[in-house]
Amino acid sequence: MKKIMGYRREDGKFGLRNKVIIIPSVHCANKVCENIARKCNGAVYINHQHGCSQLEFDALQTRDVLIGHGSNANVFGVLIIGLGCEVIQAKAVAEKIKEATPYKKVEYLVIQECGGSKNTIENGIKIVNEMLESAAKLQKSEGDFSDLILGTECGGSDSYSGLSANPALGSLSDFVIDEGGAVILAETTELIGCEAILAKRAKNDEIAKKVYDKILAYENLVKSFHADIRGANPSPGNMAGGLSTIEEKSLGCVYKAGTRTLMDVIDYAKPVVSKGLTFMNTPGNDIEQLSAMVAGGANICVFTTGRGTPTGSAIVPTIKMSSNTFCYENMNDAIDINAGSIIDGVKTKEEVRDELIELIVRISDGELVKAELNEQNDFSVWRLATTC
């Protein structure tokens, strides 16, 4: 089996990174989190616009995504910062992370209880630096591709995506599954029109029905707003790149999932519990989807693009792969691998897959992808209701 290096957690999960992350429970704490991270070399943080004035079911989904980030195997320690009067309380988030990962260092601070932002920042810096010191002492151990939970994503797709980058990623998905790992396929809206293709691969009728149900529910949700999904998907960039319909886009999108059996269907940001292929119900929005896969446990992601995107996660290496050579050259500071070489007739999809495999091995040894070098800490949550 292909070997990788990383951090074996006490629950058996495997991290390719050993991050200390600072998470706001509410948007009011964003700047405090950022200021703590800026003073702590090696720490990362996320910002978001959620955490208060949310209906209960909507707030619970937001909370789950925050908890999932703190619980991710790529994270060594977590500091949650709250304001104090918000719906999603910092203490509750910290307790849930500790419950899910008892071995993890988890702390929380509340700005109102600390006596303001300055005191919170000073206390936070001390806590985070102690976590970073402990994290630095942890030694890597050997793992293999069965330890991977691979998140797959496409964004800014073009007419080449379904011919080069997505099939190459699908070949990687098959490889990871054959090695005993897990793969996440998401982007429910971008499976409209190819439901039958995915459902046919389900391990049983129950899983197949879930595929149809999730996609139909999303279509009905859009219809409930008296809207046409074609107003948003395909996007103007997709159409400029040569995609004409959502069905055409979907037929390219599904290639990311390879050819293996669909083992499970789960809701947004829920933990991946099955080896093999899992379909997660998410929007097509790049960052809402990426955040959900990370919350679900992805420890590595591959993001294909035809138009180009800088997107990345604060805690999970996100490999960017272009579908065409122009995109790779035009946005080289953001793109890691050029699957346009397939279109150019220079490489096969299997050869590009092998490039991905070797890059993942190097990532496990500490190499940074472009999104990490650019400090892309993108984060967003699929909102289920209006702000109150």
GROMACS .gro file of N, CA and C in nm, residues 105-223:
model
  357
  105LYS      N    1  -0.675   1.908   2.278
  105LYS     CA    2  -0.669   2.028   2.361
  105LYS      C    3  -0.775   2.126   2.311
  106VAL      N    4  -0.872   2.157   2.396
  106VAL     CA    5  -0.982   2.245   2.359
  106VAL      C    6  -1.006   2.346   2.472
  107GLU      N    7  -1.005   2.473   2.437
  107GLU     CA    8  -1.031   2.579   2.534
  107GLU      C    9  -1.131   2.678   2.474
  108TYR      N   10  -1.190   2.760   2.559
  108TYR     CA   11  -1.278   2.866   2.509
  108TYR      C   12  -1.262   2.991   2.594
  109LEU      N   13  -1.288   3.105   2.532
  109LEU     CA   14  -1.288   3.234   2.600
  109LEU      C   15  -1.412   3.311   2.556
  110VAL      N   16  -1.465   3.391   2.648
  110VAL     CA   17  -1.583   3.472   2.620
  110VAL      C   18  -1.546   3.619   2.641
  111ILE      N   19  -1.560   3.698   2.538
  111ILE     CA   20  -1.514   3.837   2.540
  111ILE      C   21  -1.577   3.916   2.654
  112GLN      N   22  -1.706   3.900   2.675
  112GLN     CA   23  -1.774   3.975   2.781
  112GLN      C   24  -1.725   3.933   2.919
  113GLU      N   25  -1.688   3.806   2.934
  113GLU     CA   26  -1.640   3.757   3.063
  113GLU      C   27  -1.494   3.794   3.087
  114CYS      N   28  -1.419   3.812   2.979
  114CYS     CA   29  -1.277   3.847   2.990
  114CYS      C   30  -1.256   3.997   3.014
  115GLY      N   31  -1.363   4.074   2.997
  115GLY     CA   32  -1.349   4.219   3.016
  115GLY      C   33  -1.310   4.293   2.890
  116GLY      N   34  -1.347   4.238   2.775
  116GLY     CA   35  -1.322   4.309   2.650
  116GLY      C   36  -1.228   4.235   2.556
  117SER      N   37  -1.211   4.295   2.440
  117SER     CA   38  -1.131   4.233   2.334
  117SER      C   39  -0.984   4.222   2.371
  118LYS      N   40  -0.928   4.329   2.428
  118LYS     CA   41  -0.785   4.330   2.458
  118LYS      C   42  -0.748   4.217   2.554
  119ASN      N   43  -0.824   4.202   2.661
  119ASN     CA   44  -0.796   4.095   2.758
  119ASN      C   45  -0.814   3.957   2.694
  120THR      N   46  -0.916   3.945   2.610
  120THR     CA   47  -0.940   3.817   2.543
  120THR      C   48  -0.823   3.782   2.452
  121ILE      N   49  -0.775   3.880   2.379
  121ILE     CA   50  -0.661   3.856   2.290
  121ILE      C   51  -0.538   3.815   2.369
  122GLU      N   52  -0.511   3.884   2.479
  122GLU     CA   53  -0.393   3.851   2.560
  122GLU      C   54  -0.404   3.709   2.617
  123ASN      N   55  -0.521   3.675   2.670
  123ASN     CA   56  -0.541   3.539   2.722
  123ASN      C   57  -0.534   3.436   2.611
  124GLY      N   58  -0.591   3.470   2.497
  124GLY     CA   59  -0.592   3.377   2.383
  124GLY      C   60  -0.452   3.349   2.332
  125ILE      N   61  -0.369   3.451   2.327
  125ILE     CA   62  -0.231   3.432   2.281
  125ILE      C   63  -0.157   3.333   2.370
  126LYS      N   64  -0.177   3.345   2.501
  126LYS     CA   65  -0.111   3.252   2.595
  126LYS      C   66  -0.158   3.109   2.571
  127ILE      N   67  -0.289   3.092   2.558
  127ILE     CA   68  -0.345   2.958   2.538
  127ILE      C   69  -0.296   2.896   2.408
  128VAL      N   70  -0.301   2.974   2.301
  128VAL     CA   71  -0.264   2.921   2.169
  128VAL      C   72  -0.115   2.891   2.162
  129ASN      N   73  -0.032   2.976   2.219
  129ASN     CA   74   0.112   2.949   2.217
  129ASN      C   75   0.147   2.822   2.295
  130GLU      N   76   0.075   2.797   2.403
  130GLU     CA   77   0.096   2.672   2.477
  130GLU      C   78   0.056   2.551   2.392
  131MET      N   79  -0.056   2.565   2.320
  131MET     CA   80  -0.099   2.456   2.232
  131MET      C   81   0.003   2.433   2.121
  132LEU      N   82   0.053   2.541   2.063
  132LEU     CA   83   0.151   2.529   1.955
  132LEU      C   84   0.279   2.461   2.005
  133GLU      N   85   0.318   2.494   2.126
  133GLU     CA   86   0.438   2.432   2.183
  133GLU      C   87   0.419   2.282   2.200
  134SER      N   88   0.301   2.243   2.246
  134SER     CA   89   0.271   2.100   2.262
  134SER      C   90   0.261   2.031   2.126
  135ALA      N   91   0.199   2.099   2.030
  135ALA     CA   92   0.182   2.041   1.897
  135ALA      C   93   0.317   2.013   1.831
  136ALA      N   94   0.413   2.102   1.855
  136ALA     CA   95   0.545   2.087   1.793
  136ALA      C   96   0.619   1.964   1.844
  137LYS      N   97   0.581   1.915   1.960
  137LYS     CA   98   0.648   1.798   2.018
  137LYS      C   99   0.594   1.667   1.963
  138LEU      N  100   0.480   1.672   1.897
  138LEU     CA  101   0.418   1.550   1.847
  138LEU      C  102   0.492   1.499   1.723
  139GLN      N  103   0.528   1.373   1.723
  139GLN     CA  104   0.602   1.314   1.612
  139GLN      C  105   0.507   1.251   1.511
  140LYS      N  106   0.545   1.261   1.384
  140LYS     CA  107   0.467   1.196   1.279
  140LYS      C  108   0.486   1.045   1.285
  141SER      N  109   0.386   0.975   1.234
  141SER     CA  110   0.397   0.830   1.221
  141SER      C  111   0.350   0.791   1.081
  142GLU      N  112   0.374   0.666   1.047
  142GLU     CA  113   0.342   0.620   0.912
  142GLU      C  114   0.196   0.578   0.901
  143GLY      N  115   0.136   0.616   0.790
  143GLY     CA  116   0.002   0.571   0.756
  143GLY      C  117   0.000   0.530   0.610
  144ASP      N  118  -0.118   0.512   0.556
  144ASP     CA  119  -0.130   0.481   0.414
  144ASP      C  120  -0.259   0.542   0.360
  145PHE      N  121  -0.287   0.517   0.234
  145PHE     CA  122  -0.401   0.581   0.170
  145PHE      C  123  -0.535   0.533   0.226
  146SER      N  124  -0.536   0.426   0.303
  146SER     CA  125  -0.660   0.385   0.369
  146SER      C  126  -0.698   0.482   0.479
  147ASP      N  127  -0.603   0.567   0.520
  147ASP     CA  128  -0.628   0.667   0.623
  147ASP      C  129  -0.687   0.796   0.567
  148LEU      N  130  -0.699   0.803   0.436
  148LEU     CA  131  -0.748   0.927   0.375
  148LEU      C  132  -0.901   0.932   0.371
  149ILE      N  133  -0.953   1.051   0.397
  149ILE     CA  134  -1.091   1.085   0.361
  149ILE      C  135  -1.077   1.198   0.260
  150LEU      N  136  -1.092   1.163   0.134
  150LEU     CA  137  -1.068   1.255   0.023
  150LEU      C  138  -1.196   1.331  -0.011
  151GLY      N  139  -1.190   1.462   0.002
  151GLY     CA  140  -1.300   1.546  -0.042
  151GLY      C  141  -1.280   1.584  -0.187
  152THR      N  142  -1.383   1.569  -0.270
  152THR     CA  143  -1.373   1.604  -0.411
  152THR      C  144  -1.463   1.723  -0.441
  153GLU      N  145  -1.413   1.813  -0.522
  153GLU     CA  146  -1.489   1.935  -0.550
  153GLU      C  147  -1.452   1.988  -0.688
  154CYS      N  148  -1.550   2.052  -0.754
  154CYS     CA  149  -1.520   2.126  -0.876
  154CYS      C  150  -1.587   2.262  -0.867
  155GLY      N  151  -1.519   2.363  -0.916
  155GLY     CA  152  -1.573   2.498  -0.912
  155GLY      C  153  -1.513   2.581  -1.023
  156GLY      N  154  -1.591   2.673  -1.076
  156GLY     CA  155  -1.545   2.746  -1.193
  156GLY      C  156  -1.521   2.648  -1.307
  157SER      N  157  -1.615   2.554  -1.323
  157SER     CA  158  -1.597   2.449  -1.424
  157SER      C  159  -1.615   2.504  -1.565
  158ASP      N  160  -1.553   2.435  -1.659
  158ASP     CA  161  -1.569   2.471  -1.800
  158ASP      C  162  -1.594   2.344  -1.881
  159SER      N  163  -1.597   2.358  -2.012
  159SER     CA  164  -1.630   2.243  -2.097
  159SER      C  165  -1.521   2.137  -2.095
  160TYR      N  166  -1.401   2.171  -2.048
  160TYR     CA  167  -1.294   2.072  -2.038
  160TYR      C  168  -1.298   1.994  -1.907
  161SER      N  169  -1.368   2.046  -1.807
  161SER     CA  170  -1.364   1.984  -1.674
  161SER      C  171  -1.406   1.837  -1.677
  162GLY      N  172  -1.511   1.807  -1.753
  162GLY     CA  173  -1.560   1.670  -1.762
  162GLY      C  174  -1.478   1.581  -1.854
  163LEU      N  175  -1.378   1.641  -1.920
  163LEU     CA  176  -1.293   1.565  -2.012
  163LEU      C  177  -1.153   1.540  -1.957
  164SER      N  178  -1.111   1.621  -1.860
  164SER     CA  179  -0.973   1.610  -1.813
  164SER      C  180  -0.965   1.603  -1.660
  165ALA      N  181  -0.986   1.715  -1.593
  165ALA     CA  182  -0.962   1.722  -1.448
  165ALA      C  183  -1.054   1.628  -1.369
  166ASN      N  184  -1.183   1.629  -1.400
  166ASN     CA  185  -1.275   1.545  -1.322
  166ASN      C  186  -1.251   1.395  -1.344
  167PRO      N  187  -1.229   1.349  -1.468
  167PRO     CA  188  -1.195   1.207  -1.484
  167PRO      C  189  -1.063   1.169  -1.414
  168ALA      N  190  -0.965   1.260  -1.415
  168ALA     CA  191  -0.839   1.231  -1.345
  168ALA      C  192  -0.863   1.220  -1.195
  169LEU      N  193  -0.946   1.310  -1.143
  169LEU     CA  194  -0.981   1.303  -1.000
  169LEU      C  195  -1.061   1.176  -0.972
  170GLY      N  196  -1.149   1.138  -1.063
  170GLY     CA  197  -1.224   1.014  -1.047
  170GLY      C  198  -1.132   0.893  -1.040
  171SER      N  199  -1.026   0.896  -1.118
  171SER     CA  200  -0.928   0.788  -1.114
  171SER      C  201  -0.858   0.784  -0.978
  172LEU      N  202  -0.830   0.902  -0.922
  172LEU     CA  203  -0.773   0.908  -0.787
  172LEU      C  204  -0.874   0.855  -0.685
  173SER      N  205  -1.001   0.891  -0.701
  173SER     CA  206  -1.105   0.842  -0.609
  173SER      C  207  -1.107   0.690  -0.607
  174ASP      N  208  -1.103   0.629  -0.725
  174ASP     CA  209  -1.100   0.483  -0.732
  174ASP      C  210  -0.977   0.427  -0.662
  175PHE      N  211  -0.862   0.492  -0.681
  175PHE     CA  212  -0.738   0.446  -0.618
  175PHE      C  213  -0.749   0.450  -0.466
  176VAL      N  214  -0.799   0.563  -0.414
  176VAL     CA  215  -0.812   0.578  -0.268
  176VAL      C  216  -0.906   0.472  -0.212
  177ILE      N  217  -1.017   0.450  -0.280
  177ILE     CA  218  -1.114   0.349  -0.234
  177ILE      C  219  -1.053   0.209  -0.240
  178ASP      N  220  -0.983   0.179  -0.348
  178ASP     CA  221  -0.921   0.047  -0.361
  178ASP      C  222  -0.813   0.024  -0.255
  179GLU      N  223  -0.753   0.133  -0.207
  179GLU     CA  224  -0.653   0.123  -0.100
  179GLU      C  225  -0.717   0.114   0.038
  180GLY      N  226  -0.850   0.127   0.044
  180GLY     CA  227  -0.920   0.116   0.171
  180GLY      C  228  -0.963   0.247   0.232
  181GLY      N  229  -0.952   0.356   0.157
  181GLY     CA  230  -0.987   0.488   0.208
  181GLY      C  231  -1.132   0.526   0.178
  182ALA      N  232  -1.163   0.653   0.206
  182ALA     CA  233  -1.298   0.705   0.186
  182ALA      C  234  -1.293   0.826   0.094
  183VAL      N  235  -1.400   0.846   0.019
  183VAL     CA  236  -1.411   0.958  -0.075
  183VAL      C  237  -1.548   1.023  -0.056
  184ILE      N  238  -1.549   1.157  -0.060
  184ILE     CA  239  -1.674   1.232  -0.050
  184ILE      C  240  -1.706   1.295  -0.185
  185LEU      N  241  -1.826   1.267  -0.235
  185LEU     CA  242  -1.883   1.339  -0.349
  185LEU      C  243  -1.992   1.429  -0.294
  186ALA      N  244  -1.995   1.555  -0.335
  186ALA     CA  245  -2.095   1.647  -0.283
  186ALA      C  246  -2.159   1.724  -0.399
  187GLU      N  247  -2.200   1.849  -0.374
  187GLU     CA  248  -2.258   1.936  -0.477
  187GLU      C  249  -2.387   1.878  -0.535
  188THR      N  250  -2.489   1.869  -0.452
  188THR     CA  251  -2.616   1.808  -0.492
  188THR      C  252  -2.675   1.873  -0.616
  189THR      N  253  -2.670   2.005  -0.622
  189THR     CA  254  -2.729   2.075  -0.737
  189THR      C  255  -2.658   2.041  -0.866
  190GLU      N  256  -2.534   1.997  -0.855
  190GLU     CA  257  -2.457   1.965  -0.975
  190GLU      C  258  -2.456   1.816  -1.005
  191LEU      N  259  -2.559   1.750  -0.950
  191LEU     CA  260  -2.588   1.611  -0.988
  191LEU      C  261  -2.725   1.601  -1.053
  192ILE      N  262  -2.792   1.715  -1.065
  192ILE     CA  263  -2.923   1.717  -1.130
  192ILE      C  264  -2.908   1.674  -1.276
  193GLY      N  265  -2.981   1.573  -1.313
  193GLY     CA  266  -2.974   1.524  -1.450
  193GLY      C  267  -2.895   1.395  -1.463
  194CYS      N  268  -2.817   1.362  -1.359
  194CYS     CA  269  -2.744   1.234  -1.366
  194CYS      C  270  -2.770   1.151  -1.240
  195GLU      N  271  -2.888   1.172  -1.181
  195GLU     CA  272  -2.926   1.095  -1.063
  195GLU      C  273  -2.916   0.945  -1.088
  196ALA      N  274  -2.966   0.903  -1.203
  196ALA     CA  275  -2.971   0.760  -1.233
  196ALA      C  276  -2.831   0.700  -1.243
  197ILE      N  277  -2.737   0.779  -1.293
  197ILE     CA  278  -2.599   0.730  -1.306
  197ILE      C  279  -2.540   0.700  -1.169
  198LEU      N  280  -2.563   0.792  -1.074
  198LEU     CA  281  -2.509   0.772  -0.940
  198LEU      C  282  -2.588   0.665  -0.864
  199ALA      N  283  -2.720   0.670  -0.875
  199ALA     CA  284  -2.804   0.574  -0.802
  199ALA      C  285  -2.776   0.430  -0.846
  200LYS      N  286  -2.743   0.412  -0.971
  200LYS     CA  287  -2.715   0.278  -1.024
  200LYS      C  288  -2.594   0.216  -0.954
  201ARG      N  289  -2.509   0.301  -0.899
  201ARG     CA  290  -2.387   0.252  -0.833
  201ARG      C  291  -2.408   0.227  -0.683
  202ALA      N  292  -2.528   0.255  -0.633
  202ALA     CA  293  -2.555   0.239  -0.490
  202ALA      C  294  -2.546   0.093  -0.448
  203LYS      N  295  -2.504   0.071  -0.323
  203LYS     CA  296  -2.486  -0.067  -0.276
  203LYS      C  297  -2.619  -0.138  -0.255
  204ASN      N  298  -2.728  -0.061  -0.239
  204ASN     CA  299  -2.860  -0.123  -0.224
  204ASN      C  300  -2.968  -0.023  -0.262
  205ASP      N  301  -3.091  -0.068  -0.263
  205ASP     CA  302  -3.203   0.017  -0.304
  205ASP      C  303  -3.225   0.134  -0.209
  206GLU      N  304  -3.197   0.113  -0.082
  206GLU     CA  305  -3.216   0.220   0.016
  206GLU      C  306  -3.123   0.337  -0.013
  207ILE      N  307  -2.997   0.308  -0.043
  207ILE     CA  308  -2.900   0.413  -0.075
  207ILE      C  309  -2.939   0.480  -0.207
  208ALA      N  310  -2.982   0.401  -0.304
  208ALA     CA  311  -3.024   0.457  -0.433
  208ALA      C  312  -3.141   0.554  -0.414
  209LYS      N  313  -3.236   0.517  -0.330
  209LYS     CA  314  -3.351   0.605  -0.305
  209LYS      C  315  -3.307   0.736  -0.240
  210LYS      N  316  -3.209   0.728  -0.151
  210LYS     CA  317  -3.160   0.850  -0.086
  210LYS      C  318  -3.099   0.946  -0.188
  211VAL      N  319  -3.032   0.893  -0.288
  211VAL     CA  320  -2.976   0.978  -0.394
  211VAL      C  321  -3.088   1.056  -0.462
  212TYR      N  322  -3.190   0.984  -0.506
  212TYR     CA  323  -3.303   1.050  -0.572
  212TYR      C  324  -3.371   1.150  -0.479
  213ASP      N  325  -3.390   1.111  -0.354
  213ASP     CA  326  -3.462   1.196  -0.258
  213ASP      C  327  -3.388   1.327  -0.233
  214LYS      N  328  -3.256   1.320  -0.215
  214LYS     CA  329  -3.178   1.441  -0.186
  214LYS      C  330  -3.181   1.538  -0.304
  215ILE      N  331  -3.165   1.485  -0.423
  215ILE     CA  332  -3.161   1.571  -0.541
  215ILE      C  333  -3.299   1.631  -0.569
  216LEU      N  334  -3.404   1.549  -0.554
  216LEU     CA  335  -3.540   1.600  -0.575
  216LEU      C  336  -3.575   1.705  -0.470
  217ALA      N  337  -3.533   1.684  -0.347
  217ALA     CA  338  -3.562   1.780  -0.240
  217ALA      C  339  -3.497   1.915  -0.271
  218TYR      N  340  -3.377   1.911  -0.327
  218TYR     CA  341  -3.310   2.037  -0.360
  218TYR      C  342  -3.382   2.108  -0.474
  219GLU      N  343  -3.423   2.032  -0.574
  219GLU     CA  344  -3.500   2.092  -0.683
  219GLU      C  345  -3.629   2.155  -0.631
  220ASN      N  346  -3.697   2.085  -0.541
  220ASN     CA  347  -3.822   2.137  -0.486
  220ASN      C  348  -3.799   2.259  -0.399
  221LEU      N  349  -3.685   2.262  -0.329
  221LEU     CA  350  -3.651   2.379  -0.248
  221LEU      C  351  -3.639   2.503  -0.336
  222VAL      N  352  -3.569   2.488  -0.447
  222VAL     CA  353  -3.554   2.601  -0.539
  222VAL      C  354  -3.690   2.644  -0.595
  223LYS      N  355  -3.772   2.546  -0.630
  223LYS     CA  356  -3.905   2.577  -0.684
  223LYS      C  357  -3.992   2.648  -0.581
   0.00000   0.00000   0.00000
